[in-house]
Coordinates of N, CA and C in Angstrom, one line a residue:
M1 N 147.2 83.1 80.5 CA 146.4 82.5 81.6 C 145.9 83.6 82.6
Q2 N 146.8 84.5 82.9 CA 146.5 85.5 83.9 C 145.4 86.4 83.3
V3 N 145.4 86.7 82.1 CA 144.4 87.5 81.4 C 143.0 86.9 81.5
S4 N 143.0 85.6 81.2 CA 141.7 84.9 81.2 C 141.1 84.9 82.6
Q5 N 141.9 84.7 83.7 CA 141.4 84.7 85.1 C 140.9 86.1 85.4
S6 N 141.6 87.2 85.0 CA 141.1 88.5 85.3 C 139.8 88.8 84.5
M7 N 139.7 88.3 83.3 CA 138.5 88.5 82.6 C 137.3 87.7 83.2
Q8 N 137.6 86.5 83.7 CA 136.5 85.7 84.3 C 136.0 86.5 85.6
K9 N 136.9 87.0 86.4 CA 136.5 87.8 87.6 C 135.7 89.0 87.2
A10 N 136.0 89.6 86.1 CA 135.3 90.8 85.7 C 133.9 90.5 85.2
T11 N 133.8 89.4 84.5 CA 132.5 89.0 83.9 C 131.6 88.3 84.9
N12 N 132.1 87.9 86.1 CA 131.3 87.3 87.1 C 130.6 88.3 88.0
K13 N 131.1 89.5 88.0 CA 130.6 90.6 88.9 C 129.4 91.3 88.2
V14 N 128.3 91.3 88.8 CA 127.1 92.0 88.3 C 127.0 93.4 88.9
V15 N 126.9 94.3 88.1 CA 126.8 95.7 88.5 C 125.3 96.2 88.3
D16 N 124.7 96.6 89.3 CA 123.3 97.1 89.2 C 123.4 98.6 88.8
I17 N 123.1 98.9 87.5 CA 123.2 100.3 87.1 C 121.9 101.1 87.5
H18 N 120.9 100.4 87.9 CA 119.6 101.0 88.4 C 119.3 100.6 89.8
P19 N 119.9 101.2 90.8 CA 119.7 100.8 92.1 C 118.2 101.0 92.5
E20 N 117.8 100.1 93.4 CA 116.4 100.1 93.9 C 116.1 101.5 94.5
V21 N 114.9 102.0 94.0 CA 114.5 103.3 94.5 C 113.8 103.0 95.9
T22 N 114.3 103.8 96.9 CA 113.7 103.6 98.2 C 112.8 104.8 98.5
Q23 N 111.7 104.5 99.2 CA 110.8 105.5 99.6 C 111.0 106.0 101.0
E24 N 110.7 107.2 101.3 CA 110.8 107.7 102.7 C 109.6 107.2 103.4
P25 N 109.7 107.2 104.8 CA 108.6 106.7 105.5 C 107.2 107.4 105.3
W26 N 107.2 108.7 105.1 CA 106.0 109.4 104.8 C 105.4 108.9 103.5
E27 N 106.3 108.6 102.5 CA 105.8 108.2 101.2 C 105.1 106.8 101.2
I28 N 105.6 105.9 102.1 CA 105.0 104.6 102.3 C 103.7 104.8 102.9
E29 N 103.6 105.6 103.9 CA 102.3 105.9 104.6 C 101.3 106.5 103.6
W30 N 101.8 107.5 102.9 CA 100.9 108.2 101.9 C 100.4 107.2 100.9
D31 N 101.2 106.3 100.3 CA 100.7 105.4 99.4 C 99.6 104.5 100.0
R32 N 99.7 104.2 101.2 CA 98.7 103.4 101.9 C 97.4 104.2 102.2
C33 N 97.6 105.4 102.6 CA 96.4 106.3 103.0 C 95.8 107.1 101.8
K34 N 96.5 107.1 100.7 CA 96.0 108.0 99.6 C 94.6 107.6 99.2
P35 N 94.1 106.4 99.2 CA 92.7 106.1 98.8 C 91.7 106.7 99.7
Y36 N 92.0 106.8 101.0 CA 91.1 107.4 102.0 C 90.9 108.9 101.6
I37 N 92.0 109.6 101.3 CA 91.9 111.0 101.1 C 91.3 111.2 99.7
A38 N 91.6 110.3 98.7 CA 91.1 110.5 97.4 C 89.6 110.6 97.4
K39 N 88.9 109.8 98.3 CA 87.5 109.8 98.4 C 87.0 111.2 98.8
A40 N 87.7 111.9 99.7 CA 87.3 113.2 100.2 C 87.6 114.3 99.2
I41 N 88.7 114.1 98.4 CA 89.1 115.1 97.4 C 88.0 115.3 96.4
K42 N 87.2 114.3 96.1 CA 86.2 114.5 95.0 C 85.1 115.4 95.4
Y43 N 85.0 115.8 96.6 CA 83.9 116.7 97.0 C 84.3 118.2 97.0
Q44 N 85.4 118.5 96.4 CA 85.9 119.9 96.3 C 86.6 120.1 95.0
D45 N 87.0 121.3 94.7 CA 87.7 121.6 93.4 C 88.9 122.4 93.6
S46 N 89.4 122.5 94.9 CA 90.6 123.3 95.1 C 91.9 122.6 95.0
Y47 N 91.9 121.3 95.3 CA 93.1 120.4 95.2 C 92.9 119.1 94.5
T48 N 93.9 118.7 93.8 CA 93.9 117.3 93.3 C 94.7 116.4 94.3
I49 N 94.6 115.2 94.1 CA 95.4 114.2 95.0 C 96.9 114.5 94.8
D50 N 97.3 114.9 93.6 CA 98.7 115.2 93.4 C 99.1 116.5 94.1
D51 N 98.2 117.4 94.1 CA 98.5 118.7 94.8 C 98.7 118.4 96.3
V52 N 97.9 117.5 96.9 CA 98.0 117.2 98.3 C 99.4 116.5 98.5
E53 N 99.7 115.5 97.7 CA 101.0 114.8 97.9 C 102.2 115.8 97.8
D54 N 102.1 116.8 96.8 CA 103.2 117.7 96.7 C 103.3 118.6 97.9
K55 N 102.2 119.0 98.5 CA 102.2 119.8 99.7 C 102.7 119.1 100.9
I56 N 102.4 117.8 101.0 CA 103.0 116.9 102.1 C 104.5 116.9 101.9
R57 N 104.9 116.6 100.7 CA 106.3 116.5 100.4 C 107.1 117.7 100.8
H58 N 106.5 118.9 100.6 CA 107.2 120.2 100.9 C 106.9 120.7 102.3
G59 N 106.3 119.9 103.2 CA 106.0 120.2 104.6 C 104.9 121.2 104.8
I60 N 104.1 121.5 103.8 CA 103.0 122.5 103.9 C 101.8 121.8 104.5
F61 N 101.5 120.6 104.1 CA 100.4 119.8 104.7 C 101.0 118.7 105.5
H62 N 100.2 118.3 106.5 CA 100.6 117.2 107.4 C 99.8 116.0 107.2
L63 N 100.4 114.9 107.1 CA 99.7 113.6 106.9 C 99.6 112.9 108.3
W64 N 98.3 112.6 108.7 CA 98.1 111.9 109.9 C 97.5 110.5 109.6
P65 N 98.4 109.5 109.5 CA 97.9 108.2 109.1 C 97.4 107.4 110.2
G66 N 96.3 106.8 110.0 CA 95.7 105.8 111.0 C 95.9 104.4 110.4
K67 N 95.3 103.4 111.0 CA 95.4 102.1 110.5 C 94.4 101.9 109.3
K68 N 93.2 102.5 109.4 CA 92.2 102.4 108.4 C 91.7 103.8 108.0
S69 N 92.4 104.9 108.2 CA 91.9 106.2 107.9 C 93.1 107.2 107.9
A70 N 92.8 108.4 107.5 CA 93.9 109.5 107.5 C 93.3 110.8 107.5
Y71 N 94.0 111.8 108.1 CA 93.7 113.2 108.0 C 94.8 113.9 107.2
I72 N 94.5 115.0 106.6 CA 95.4 116.0 106.1 C 95.1 117.3 106.7
T73 N 96.2 117.9 107.3 CA 96.0 119.2 108.0 C 97.0 120.2 107.5
E74 N 96.8 121.5 107.8 CA 97.8 122.5 107.5 C 97.7 123.6 108.6
F75 N 98.8 124.3 108.8 CA 98.7 125.4 109.7 C 98.3 126.7 108.9
V76 N 97.5 127.5 109.6 CA 97.1 128.8 109.0 C 97.5 129.9 110.0
I77 N 98.3 130.8 109.6 CA 98.9 131.8 110.5 C 98.2 133.1 110.1
F78 N 97.4 133.6 111.1 CA 96.7 134.9 110.9 C 97.6 135.9 111.8
P79 N 97.4 137.2 111.6 CA 98.1 138.1 112.4 C 98.0 138.0 113.9
Q80 N 96.8 137.6 114.3 CA 96.5 137.5 115.8 C 96.3 136.1 116.3
V81 N 96.3 135.1 115.5 CA 96.1 133.8 116.0 C 96.6 132.7 115.0
K82 N 97.1 131.6 115.5 CA 97.5 130.5 114.7 C 96.4 129.4 114.7
A83 N 96.1 128.9 113.6 CA 95.0 127.9 113.5 C 95.5 126.7 112.7
M84 N 94.7 125.6 112.9 CA 95.0 124.4 112.1 C 93.7 124.1 111.3
N85 N 93.9 123.9 110.0 CA 92.8 123.6 109.1 C 92.8 122.1 108.9
L86 N 91.7 121.4 109.3 CA 91.5 120.0 109.0 C 91.0 119.9 107.6
L87 N 91.9 119.8 106.6 CA 91.5 119.9 105.2 C 90.7 118.7 104.7
F88 N 91.3 117.5 104.9 CA 90.7 116.3 104.4 C 90.8 115.2 105.4
C89 N 89.8 114.3 105.4 CA 89.9 113.1 106.2 C 89.1 112.0 105.5
G90 N 89.4 110.8 105.7 CA 88.7 109.7 105.1 C 89.1 108.4 105.8
G91 N 88.2 107.4 105.6 CA 88.5 106.1 106.1 C 87.5 105.8 107.2
D92 N 87.9 105.1 108.2 CA 87.0 104.6 109.3 C 86.7 105.8 110.2
Y93 N 85.4 106.1 110.3 CA 85.0 107.3 111.1 C 85.4 107.1 112.6
T94 N 85.2 105.9 113.2 CA 85.5 105.7 114.6 C 87.0 106.0 114.8
E95 N 87.8 105.5 114.0 CA 89.3 105.7 114.1 C 89.6 107.2 113.9
L96 N 89.0 107.9 113.0 CA 89.2 109.3 112.8 C 88.9 110.1 114.1
E97 N 87.8 109.7 114.7 CA 87.4 110.4 116.0 C 88.4 110.1 117.1
E98 N 88.9 108.8 117.1 CA 90.0 108.5 118.1 C 91.3 109.2 117.9
M99 N 91.6 109.6 116.6 CA 92.8 110.2 116.3 C 92.8 111.7 116.7
L100 N 91.6 112.3 116.7 CA 91.5 113.7 116.9 C 92.2 114.3 118.2
P101 N 92.1 113.6 119.3 CA 92.9 114.1 120.5 C 94.4 114.3 120.3
S102 N 95.0 113.4 119.5 CA 96.4 113.5 119.2 C 96.7 114.7 118.3
I103 N 95.8 114.9 117.4 CA 96.0 116.1 116.5 C 95.8 117.4 117.4
E104 N 94.8 117.4 118.2 CA 94.6 118.5 119.1 C 95.8 118.8 120.0
E105 N 96.4 117.7 120.6 CA 97.6 117.9 121.5 C 98.7 118.4 120.7
F106 N 99.0 117.9 119.5 CA 100.0 118.4 118.6 C 99.8 119.9 118.3
A107 N 98.6 120.3 118.0 CA 98.2 121.6 117.7 C 98.5 122.6 118.8
K108 N 98.1 122.1 120.0 CA 98.3 123.0 121.2 C 99.8 123.2 121.5
K109 N 100.6 122.2 121.3 CA 102.0 122.3 121.5 C 102.7 123.2 120.5
A110 N 102.0 123.3 119.3 CA 102.6 124.2 118.3 C 102.0 125.6 118.4
G111 N 101.2 125.9 119.4 CA 100.7 127.2 119.6 C 99.4 127.5 118.9
I112 N 98.8 126.5 118.4 CA 97.5 126.6 117.7 C 96.4 126.9 118.6
K113 N 95.5 127.8 118.3 CA 94.4 128.2 119.2 C 93.1 127.7 118.6
R114 N 93.0 127.4 117.4 CA 91.7 127.0 116.8 C 91.9 125.9 115.7
L115 N 91.0 125.0 115.7 CA 90.9 124.0 114.6 C 89.7 124.4 113.7
Y116 N 90.0 124.4 112.4 CA 88.9 124.7 111.4 C 88.8 123.4 110.6
G117 N 87.6 123.3 110.0 CA 87.4 122.2 109.0 C 86.2 122.6 108.2
G118 N 86.1 122.0 107.1 CA 85.0 122.2 106.2 C 84.5 120.9 105.7
G119 N 83.3 120.9 105.1 CA 82.8 119.7 104.6 C 81.3 119.8 104.3
R120 N 80.7 118.7 104.0 CA 79.3 118.6 103.7 C 78.5 118.9 105.0
K121 N 77.3 119.3 104.8 CA 76.4 119.7 105.9 C 76.3 118.6 107.0
G122 N 76.3 117.4 106.6 CA 76.1 116.2 107.5 C 77.2 116.1 108.5
W123 N 78.3 116.6 108.2 CA 79.5 116.5 109.2 C 79.2 117.1 110.5
I124 N 78.5 118.2 110.6 CA 78.3 118.8 111.9 C 77.5 117.9 112.8
K125 N 76.6 117.1 112.3 CA 75.8 116.2 113.1 C 76.7 115.1 113.7
K126 N 77.7 114.7 113.0 CA 78.7 113.7 113.4 C 79.7 114.2 114.4
I127 N 80.1 115.5 114.3 CA 81.2 116.0 115.1 C 80.8 117.0 116.2
K128 N 79.6 117.4 116.3 CA 79.1 118.4 117.2 C 79.5 118.0 118.7
H129 N 79.4 116.7 119.0 CA 79.7 116.2 120.4 C 81.2 116.3 120.7
L130 N 82.0 116.6 119.7 CA 83.5 116.8 119.8 C 83.9 118.2 120.1
G131 N 82.8 119.1 120.2 CA 83.1 120.5 120.5 C 83.1 121.4 119.2
F132 N 82.9 120.9 118.1 CA 82.9 121.7 116.9 C 81.5 122.4 116.8
E133 N 81.6 123.6 116.3 CA 80.4 124.5 116.1 C 80.4 124.9 114.6
T134 N 79.2 125.2 114.2 CA 79.0 125.6 112.8 C 79.4 127.1 112.7
E135 N 80.2 127.4 111.8 CA 80.5 128.8 111.4 C 80.2 128.9 110.0
Y136 N 79.7 130.1 109.6 CA 79.3 130.3 108.2 C 80.4 130.9 107.4
L137 N 80.5 130.4 106.2 CA 81.5 130.9 105.2 C 80.7 131.3 104.0
I138 N 81.0 132.4 103.4 CA 80.3 132.8 102.2 C 81.3 132.7 101.1
S139 N 80.9 132.5 99.9 CA 81.8 132.4 98.7 C 81.0 132.9 97.5
C140 N 81.8 133.3 96.5 CA 81.2 133.7 95.2 C 82.2 133.2 94.2
L141 N 81.7 132.4 93.2 CA 82.5 131.9 92.1 C 82.7 133.1 91.1
L142 N 83.9 133.5 91.0 CA 84.3 134.6 90.1 C 84.4 134.2 88.6
Y143 N 84.6 132.9 88.4 CA 84.8 132.5 87.0 C 83.5 132.1 86.3
T144 N 82.3 132.3 87.0 CA 81.1 131.9 86.3 C 80.7 133.1 85.4
S145 N 80.1 132.8 84.3 CA 79.6 133.8 83.4 C 78.2 133.5 83.0
P146 N 77.3 134.4 83.2 CA 77.4 135.6 83.9 C 77.4 135.4 85.4
S147 N 77.9 136.4 86.1 CA 78.0 136.3 87.6 C 76.6 136.5 88.1
P148 N 76.3 135.9 89.3 CA 75.0 136.1 89.9 C 74.7 137.5 90.2
R149 N 75.7 138.3 90.4 CA 75.6 139.8 90.6 C 75.1 140.4 89.4
D150 N 75.7 140.0 88.2 CA 75.3 140.6 86.9 C 73.8 140.4 86.7
L151 N 73.3 139.2 87.0 CA 71.9 138.8 86.7 C 71.0 139.6 87.6
S152 N 71.4 140.0 88.9 CA 70.5 140.7 89.8 C 70.4 142.1 89.4
T153 N 71.3 142.7 88.7 CA 71.2 144.1 88.3 C 70.5 144.3 87.0
S154 N 70.2 143.3 86.2 CA 69.6 143.5 84.9 C 68.1 143.4 85.0

């Protein structure tokens, strides 16, 4: 009789061998904001959405979640100045503009002296009133064959 009672107790207990996986707060926000950033990612070829997630996970990129938008930023440390790169943003433009002062305040407290950002030409029209100025960046694709330089010398 005692054995059957012990057996009944043992069989009534359910053991979850696969505990529920819990997400960290940034992961929950990232899952919500990822679609906003994914739309911006398609306009460049340096990062995939998975690259961005990995860099957030490792503290290299910063996720700035809004209610209907998000920014991705990174610190860039030069020998003479610290800067913040506004890598990606997406979602509701009005909200993005409203979020910028918080990002600027955070950057100032971290010793950042400049904000940088890149994007399509149309962006400067939208953000010029926020104090952003056009700076020119030159680039050359080294993996093209033949190189534009090769064509100019032939």
